[in-house]
PDB file of C-alpha atoms in Angstrom:
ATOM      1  CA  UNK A  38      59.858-150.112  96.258  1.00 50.00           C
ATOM      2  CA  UNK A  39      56.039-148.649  97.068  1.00 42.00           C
ATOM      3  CA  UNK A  40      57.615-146.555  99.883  1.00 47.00           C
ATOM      4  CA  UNK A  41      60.559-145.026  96.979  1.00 53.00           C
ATOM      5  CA  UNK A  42      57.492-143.997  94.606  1.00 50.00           C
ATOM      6  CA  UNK A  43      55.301-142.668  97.482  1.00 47.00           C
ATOM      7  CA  UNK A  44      58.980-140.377  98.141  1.00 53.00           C
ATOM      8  CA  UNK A  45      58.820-139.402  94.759  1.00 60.00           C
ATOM      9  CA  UNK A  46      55.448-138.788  93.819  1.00 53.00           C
ATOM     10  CA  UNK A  47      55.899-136.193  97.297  1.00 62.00           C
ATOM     11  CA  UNK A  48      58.522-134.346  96.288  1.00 72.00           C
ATOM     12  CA  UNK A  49      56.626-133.710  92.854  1.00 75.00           C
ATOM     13  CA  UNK A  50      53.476-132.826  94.405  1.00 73.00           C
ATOM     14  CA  UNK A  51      55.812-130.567  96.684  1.00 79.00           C
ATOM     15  CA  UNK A  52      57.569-128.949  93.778  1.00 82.00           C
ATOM     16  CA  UNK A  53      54.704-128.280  91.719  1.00 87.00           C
ATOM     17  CA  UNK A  54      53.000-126.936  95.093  1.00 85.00           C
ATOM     18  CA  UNK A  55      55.914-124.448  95.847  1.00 88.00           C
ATOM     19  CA  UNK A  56      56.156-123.307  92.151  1.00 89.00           C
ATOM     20  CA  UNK A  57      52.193-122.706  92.434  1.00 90.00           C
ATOM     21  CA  UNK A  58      52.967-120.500  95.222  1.00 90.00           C
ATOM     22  CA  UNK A  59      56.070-118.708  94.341  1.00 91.00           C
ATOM     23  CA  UNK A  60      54.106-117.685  90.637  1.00 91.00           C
ATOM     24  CA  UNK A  61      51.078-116.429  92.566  1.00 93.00           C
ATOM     25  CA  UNK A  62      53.326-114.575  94.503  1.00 93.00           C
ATOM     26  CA  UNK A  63      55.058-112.652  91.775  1.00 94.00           C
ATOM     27  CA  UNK A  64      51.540-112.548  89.666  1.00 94.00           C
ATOM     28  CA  UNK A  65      50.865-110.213  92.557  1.00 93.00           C
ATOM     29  CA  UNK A  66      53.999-108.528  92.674  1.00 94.00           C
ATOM     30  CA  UNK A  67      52.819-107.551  89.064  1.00 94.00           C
ATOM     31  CA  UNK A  68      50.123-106.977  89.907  1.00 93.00           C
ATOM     32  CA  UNK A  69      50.850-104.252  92.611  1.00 93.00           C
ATOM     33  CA  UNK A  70      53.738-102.665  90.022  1.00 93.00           C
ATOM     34  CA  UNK A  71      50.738-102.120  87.848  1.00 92.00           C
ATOM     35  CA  UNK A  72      48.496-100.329  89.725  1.00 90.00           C
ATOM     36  CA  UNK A  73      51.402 -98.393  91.161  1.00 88.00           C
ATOM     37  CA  UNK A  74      52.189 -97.200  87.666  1.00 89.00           C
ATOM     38  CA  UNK A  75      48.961 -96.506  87.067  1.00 85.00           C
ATOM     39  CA  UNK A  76      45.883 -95.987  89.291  1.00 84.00           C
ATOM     40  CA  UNK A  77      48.162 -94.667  92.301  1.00 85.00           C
ATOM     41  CA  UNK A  78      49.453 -91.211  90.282  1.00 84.00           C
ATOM     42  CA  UNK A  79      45.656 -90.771  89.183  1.00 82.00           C
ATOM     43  CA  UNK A  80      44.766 -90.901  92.891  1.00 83.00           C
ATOM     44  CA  UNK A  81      47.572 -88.892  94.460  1.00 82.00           C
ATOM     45  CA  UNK A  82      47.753 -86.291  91.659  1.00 80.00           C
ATOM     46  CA  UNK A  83      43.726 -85.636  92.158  1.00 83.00           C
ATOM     47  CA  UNK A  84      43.213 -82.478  94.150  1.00 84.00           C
ATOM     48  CA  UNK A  85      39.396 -82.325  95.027  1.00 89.00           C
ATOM     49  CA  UNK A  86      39.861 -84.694  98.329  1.00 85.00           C
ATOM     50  CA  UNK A  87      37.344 -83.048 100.323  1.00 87.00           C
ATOM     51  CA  UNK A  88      33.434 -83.896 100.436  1.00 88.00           C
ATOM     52  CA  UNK A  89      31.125 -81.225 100.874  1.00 88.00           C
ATOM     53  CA  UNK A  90      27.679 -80.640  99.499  1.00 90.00           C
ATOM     54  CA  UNK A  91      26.801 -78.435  96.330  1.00 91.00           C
ATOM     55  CA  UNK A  92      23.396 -76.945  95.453  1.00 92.00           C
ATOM     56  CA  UNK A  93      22.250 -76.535  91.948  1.00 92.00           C
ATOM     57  CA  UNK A  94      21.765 -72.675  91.215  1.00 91.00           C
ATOM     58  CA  UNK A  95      21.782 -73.288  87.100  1.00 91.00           C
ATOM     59  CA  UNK A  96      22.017 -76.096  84.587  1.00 92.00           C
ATOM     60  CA  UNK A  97      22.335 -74.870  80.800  1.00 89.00           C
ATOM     61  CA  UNK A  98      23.149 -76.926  77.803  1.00 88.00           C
ATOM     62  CA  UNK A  99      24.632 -74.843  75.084  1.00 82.00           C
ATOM     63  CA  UNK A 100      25.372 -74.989  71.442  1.00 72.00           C
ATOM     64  CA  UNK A 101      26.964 -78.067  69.938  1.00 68.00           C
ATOM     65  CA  UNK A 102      31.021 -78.150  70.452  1.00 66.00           C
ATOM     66  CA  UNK A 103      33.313 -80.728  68.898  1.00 60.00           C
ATOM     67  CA  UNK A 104      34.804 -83.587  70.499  1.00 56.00           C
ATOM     68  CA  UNK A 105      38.340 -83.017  72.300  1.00 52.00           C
ATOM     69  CA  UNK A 106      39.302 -85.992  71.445  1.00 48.00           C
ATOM     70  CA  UNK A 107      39.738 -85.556  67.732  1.00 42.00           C
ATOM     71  CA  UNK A 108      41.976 -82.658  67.717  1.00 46.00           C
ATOM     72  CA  UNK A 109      44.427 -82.073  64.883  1.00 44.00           C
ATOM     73  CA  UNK A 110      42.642 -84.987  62.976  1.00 41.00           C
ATOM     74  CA  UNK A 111      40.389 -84.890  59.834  1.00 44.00           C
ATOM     75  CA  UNK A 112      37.603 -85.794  61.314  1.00 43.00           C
ATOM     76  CA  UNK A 113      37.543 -82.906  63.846  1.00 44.00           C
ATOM     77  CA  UNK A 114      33.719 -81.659  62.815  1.00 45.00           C
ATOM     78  CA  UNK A 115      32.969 -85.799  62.766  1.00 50.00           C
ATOM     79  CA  UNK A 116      31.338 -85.679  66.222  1.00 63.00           C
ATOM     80  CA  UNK A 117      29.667 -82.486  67.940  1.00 75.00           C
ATOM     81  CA  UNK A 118      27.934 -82.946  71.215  1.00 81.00           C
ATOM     82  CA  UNK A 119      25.581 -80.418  72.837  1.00 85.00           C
ATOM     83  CA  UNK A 120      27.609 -78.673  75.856  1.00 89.00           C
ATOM     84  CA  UNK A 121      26.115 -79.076  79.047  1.00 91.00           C
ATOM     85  CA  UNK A 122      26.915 -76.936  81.711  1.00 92.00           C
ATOM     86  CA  UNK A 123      26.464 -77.013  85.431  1.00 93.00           C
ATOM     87  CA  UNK A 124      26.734 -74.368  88.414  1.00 93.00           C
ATOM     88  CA  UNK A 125      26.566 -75.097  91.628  1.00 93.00           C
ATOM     89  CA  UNK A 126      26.760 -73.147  95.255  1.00 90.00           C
ATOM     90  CA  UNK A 127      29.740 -74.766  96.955  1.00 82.00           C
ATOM     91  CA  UNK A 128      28.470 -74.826 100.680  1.00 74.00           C
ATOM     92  CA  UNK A 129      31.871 -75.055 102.099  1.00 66.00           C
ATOM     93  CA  UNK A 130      33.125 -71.563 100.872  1.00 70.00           C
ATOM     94  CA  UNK A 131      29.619 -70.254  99.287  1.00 75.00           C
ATOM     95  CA  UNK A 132      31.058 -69.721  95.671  1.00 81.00           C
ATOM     96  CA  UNK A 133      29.343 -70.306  92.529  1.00 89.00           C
ATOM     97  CA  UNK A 134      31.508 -72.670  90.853  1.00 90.00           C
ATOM     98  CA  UNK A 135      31.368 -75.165  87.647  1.00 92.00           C
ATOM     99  CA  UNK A 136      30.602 -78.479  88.699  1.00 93.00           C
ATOM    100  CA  UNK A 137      32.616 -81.376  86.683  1.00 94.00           C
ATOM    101  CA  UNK A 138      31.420 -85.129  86.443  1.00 92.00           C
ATOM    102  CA  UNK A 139      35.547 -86.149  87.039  1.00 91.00           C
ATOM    103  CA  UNK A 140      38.904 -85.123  86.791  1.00 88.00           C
ATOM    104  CA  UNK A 141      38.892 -86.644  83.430  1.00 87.00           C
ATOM    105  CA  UNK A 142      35.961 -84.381  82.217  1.00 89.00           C
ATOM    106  CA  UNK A 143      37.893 -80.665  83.135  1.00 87.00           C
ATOM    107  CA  UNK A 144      40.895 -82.341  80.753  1.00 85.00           C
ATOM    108  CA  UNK A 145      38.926 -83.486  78.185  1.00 85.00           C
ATOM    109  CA  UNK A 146      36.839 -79.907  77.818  1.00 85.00           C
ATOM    110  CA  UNK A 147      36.885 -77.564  80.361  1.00 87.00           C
ATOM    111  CA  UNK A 148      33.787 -75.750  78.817  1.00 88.00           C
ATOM    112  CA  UNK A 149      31.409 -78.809  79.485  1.00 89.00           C
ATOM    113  CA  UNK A 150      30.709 -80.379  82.942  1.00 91.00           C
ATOM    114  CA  UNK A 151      30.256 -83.822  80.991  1.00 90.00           C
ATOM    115  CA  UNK A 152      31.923 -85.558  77.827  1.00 87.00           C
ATOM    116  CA  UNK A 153      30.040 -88.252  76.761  1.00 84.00           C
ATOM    117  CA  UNK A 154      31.762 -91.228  76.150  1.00 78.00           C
ATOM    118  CA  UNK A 155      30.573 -92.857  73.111  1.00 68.00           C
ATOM    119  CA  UNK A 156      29.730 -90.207  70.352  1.00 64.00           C
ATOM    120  CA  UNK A 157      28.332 -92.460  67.012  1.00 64.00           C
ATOM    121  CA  UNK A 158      24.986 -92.040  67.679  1.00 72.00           C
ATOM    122  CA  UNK A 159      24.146 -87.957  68.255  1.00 76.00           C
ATOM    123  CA  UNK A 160      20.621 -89.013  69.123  1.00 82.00           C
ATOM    124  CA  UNK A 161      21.232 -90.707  72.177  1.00 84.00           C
ATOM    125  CA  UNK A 162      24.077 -88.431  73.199  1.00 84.00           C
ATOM    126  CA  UNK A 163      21.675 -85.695  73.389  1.00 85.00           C
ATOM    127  CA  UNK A 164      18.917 -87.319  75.453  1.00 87.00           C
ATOM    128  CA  UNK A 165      21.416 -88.546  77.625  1.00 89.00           C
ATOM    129  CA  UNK A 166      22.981 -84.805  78.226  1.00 89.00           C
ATOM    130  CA  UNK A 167      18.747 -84.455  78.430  1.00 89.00           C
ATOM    131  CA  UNK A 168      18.614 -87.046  81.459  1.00 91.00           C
ATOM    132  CA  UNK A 169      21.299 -85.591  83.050  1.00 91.00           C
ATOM    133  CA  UNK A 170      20.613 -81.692  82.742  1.00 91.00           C
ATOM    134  CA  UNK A 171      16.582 -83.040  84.281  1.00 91.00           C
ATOM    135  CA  UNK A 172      18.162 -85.327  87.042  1.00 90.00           C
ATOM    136  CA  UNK A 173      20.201 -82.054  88.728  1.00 91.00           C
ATOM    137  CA  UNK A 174      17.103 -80.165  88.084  1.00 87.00           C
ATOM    138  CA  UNK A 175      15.259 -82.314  90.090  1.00 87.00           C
ATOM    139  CA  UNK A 176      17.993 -83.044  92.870  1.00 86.00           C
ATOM    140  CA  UNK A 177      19.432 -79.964  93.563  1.00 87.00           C
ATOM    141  CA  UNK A 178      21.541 -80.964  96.408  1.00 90.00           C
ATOM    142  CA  UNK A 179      24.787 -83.881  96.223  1.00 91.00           C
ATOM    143  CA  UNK A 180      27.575 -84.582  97.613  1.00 91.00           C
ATOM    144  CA  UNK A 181      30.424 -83.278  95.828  1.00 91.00           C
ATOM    145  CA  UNK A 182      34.457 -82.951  95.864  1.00 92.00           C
ATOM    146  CA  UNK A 183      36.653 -79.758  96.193  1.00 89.00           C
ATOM    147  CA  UNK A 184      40.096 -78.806  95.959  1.00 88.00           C
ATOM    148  CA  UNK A 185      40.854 -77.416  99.949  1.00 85.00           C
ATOM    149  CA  UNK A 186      44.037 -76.092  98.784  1.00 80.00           C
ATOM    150  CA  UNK A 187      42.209 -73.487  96.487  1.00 77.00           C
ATOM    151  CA  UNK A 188      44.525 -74.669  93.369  1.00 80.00           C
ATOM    152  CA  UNK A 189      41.152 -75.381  91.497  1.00 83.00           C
ATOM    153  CA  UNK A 190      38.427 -73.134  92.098  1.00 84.00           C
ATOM    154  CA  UNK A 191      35.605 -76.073  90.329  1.00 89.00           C
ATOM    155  CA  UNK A 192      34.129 -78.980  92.013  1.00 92.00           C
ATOM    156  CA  UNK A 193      34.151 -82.515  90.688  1.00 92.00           C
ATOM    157  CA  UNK A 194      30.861 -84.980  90.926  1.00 91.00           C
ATOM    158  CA  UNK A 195      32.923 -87.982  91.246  1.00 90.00           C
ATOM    159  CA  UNK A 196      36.608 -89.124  91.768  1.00 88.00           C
ATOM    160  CA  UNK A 197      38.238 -91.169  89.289  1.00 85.00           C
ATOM    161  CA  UNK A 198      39.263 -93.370  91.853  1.00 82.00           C
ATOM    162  CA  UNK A 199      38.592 -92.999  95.556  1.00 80.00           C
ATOM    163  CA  UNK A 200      39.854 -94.369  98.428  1.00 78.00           C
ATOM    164  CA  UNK A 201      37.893 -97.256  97.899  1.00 81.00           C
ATOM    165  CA  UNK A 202      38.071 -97.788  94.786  1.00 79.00           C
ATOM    166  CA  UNK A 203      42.006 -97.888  95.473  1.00 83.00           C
ATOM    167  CA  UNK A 204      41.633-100.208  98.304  1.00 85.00           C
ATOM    168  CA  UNK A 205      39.623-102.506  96.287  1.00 86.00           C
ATOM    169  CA  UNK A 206      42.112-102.402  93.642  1.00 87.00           C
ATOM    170  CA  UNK A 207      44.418-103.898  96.079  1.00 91.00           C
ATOM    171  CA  UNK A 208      42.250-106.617  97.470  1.00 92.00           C
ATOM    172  CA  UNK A 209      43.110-108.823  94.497  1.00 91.00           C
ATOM    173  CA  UNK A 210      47.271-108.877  94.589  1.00 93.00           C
ATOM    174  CA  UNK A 211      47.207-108.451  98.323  1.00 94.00           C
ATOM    175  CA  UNK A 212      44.625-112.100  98.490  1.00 94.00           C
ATOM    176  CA  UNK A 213      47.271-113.577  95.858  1.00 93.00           C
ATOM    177  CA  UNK A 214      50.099-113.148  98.020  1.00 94.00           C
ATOM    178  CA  UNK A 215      49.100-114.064 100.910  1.00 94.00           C
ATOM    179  CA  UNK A 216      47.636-117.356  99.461  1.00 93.00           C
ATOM    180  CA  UNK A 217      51.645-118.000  98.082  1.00 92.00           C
ATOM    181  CA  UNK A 218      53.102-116.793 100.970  1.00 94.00           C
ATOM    182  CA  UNK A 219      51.099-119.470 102.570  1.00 94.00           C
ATOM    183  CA  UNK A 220      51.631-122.434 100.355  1.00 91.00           C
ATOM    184  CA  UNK A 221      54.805-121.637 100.248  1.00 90.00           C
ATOM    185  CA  UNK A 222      54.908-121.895 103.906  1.00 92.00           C
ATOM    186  CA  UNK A 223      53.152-125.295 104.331  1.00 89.00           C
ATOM    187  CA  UNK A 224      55.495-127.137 101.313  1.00 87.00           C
ATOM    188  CA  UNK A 225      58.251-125.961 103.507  1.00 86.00           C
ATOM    189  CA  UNK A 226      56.589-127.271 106.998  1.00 86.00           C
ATOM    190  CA  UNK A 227      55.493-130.296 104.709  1.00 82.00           C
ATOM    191  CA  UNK A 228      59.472-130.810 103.895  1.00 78.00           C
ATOM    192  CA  UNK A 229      60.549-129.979 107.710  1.00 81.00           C
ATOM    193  CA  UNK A 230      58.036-132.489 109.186  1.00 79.00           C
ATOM    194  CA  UNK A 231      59.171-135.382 106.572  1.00 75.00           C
ATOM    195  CA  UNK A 232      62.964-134.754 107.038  1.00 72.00           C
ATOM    196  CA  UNK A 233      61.639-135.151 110.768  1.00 74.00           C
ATOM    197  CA  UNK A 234      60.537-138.501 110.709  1.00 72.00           C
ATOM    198  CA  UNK A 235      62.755-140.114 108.581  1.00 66.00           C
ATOM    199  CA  UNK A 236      65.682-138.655 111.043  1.00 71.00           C
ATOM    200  CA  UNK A 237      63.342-139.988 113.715  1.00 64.00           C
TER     201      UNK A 237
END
């Protein structure tokens, strides 16, 4: 009688075990359609691959424009920001180009190397476009990224997501699977090795 309940109270513990692992495995499955859908365009579509180093030759921030975001709303005039703009030497070719904090920014408003994000408050949009304008001032050589293929003639800051950024963004579904894969695998050495005794 004790050795039927220990049989059964197994094969639960099995079955729950093997359904833990077959979920985590397609939680990750999910997971990697999702960043397939998403982040993986973002980085393939980006064209400024290569590093290089840019040298500040001059920062200006000019009148207030509106933000990009509100266009063909009513509250268009709702949130102007002061336009900062940034040219750098590209060492790699030795052209005076715009510099661009990301992809997203040239999108968002080509006429502005940055778009702040949050616009409600005005005052601390402008000393933050303030900080920033001071900070290339004072370091006038980065790192930055170009386009090799010539396609875009500006230079980004930083990417969106770079290589590893992706390759974290994998760590998480890749750790998931592999920890079903190998639950799933030990239920199923778990069964073999129990059908093996009781044959025995």
């Amino acid at each position: 009688m004790l050795g039927k309940k220990l049989v059964t109270a197994q094969k639960r513990g099995e079955t729950r075990a093997l359904c833990l692992g077959l979920g985590m495995v397609a939680c990750s499955m999910m997971m990697y359609f999702f960043i397939g859908i998403t982040i993986v365009p973002f980085y393939t579509n980006s064209v400024w691959t290569t590093e290089t180093v840019c040298k500040v030759l001059k920062v200006n921030i000019k009148d207030k424009v509106f933000c990009p975001n509100s266009e063909g709303s009513e509250d268009e005039e709702i949130f102007p920001y002061p336009c900062l703009q940034v040219w750098v030497n590209l060492t790699a070719s030795g052209q005076e180009v715009m510099l661009y904090q990301t992809e997203d920014t040239l999108e968002r408003n080509p006429k502005c190397s940055y778009v702040p994000d949050n616009l409600e408050n005005s005052k601390e949009v402008k000393a933050r476009i303030e900080t920033i304008a001071s900070n290339f001032k004072k370091y006038q050589t980065f790192p930055c990224y170009y386009d090799p293929g010539g396609t875009q003639t500006n230079v980004i800051l930083s990417r969106l997501y770079p290589s590893k950024g992706l390759l974290f963004a994998f760590l998480w579904p890749t750790l998931l699977f592999t920890g079903g894969c190998l639950i799933i695998v030990l239920v199923k050495i778990s069964q073999y090795v129990s059908v093996l005794s009781a044959w025995q």
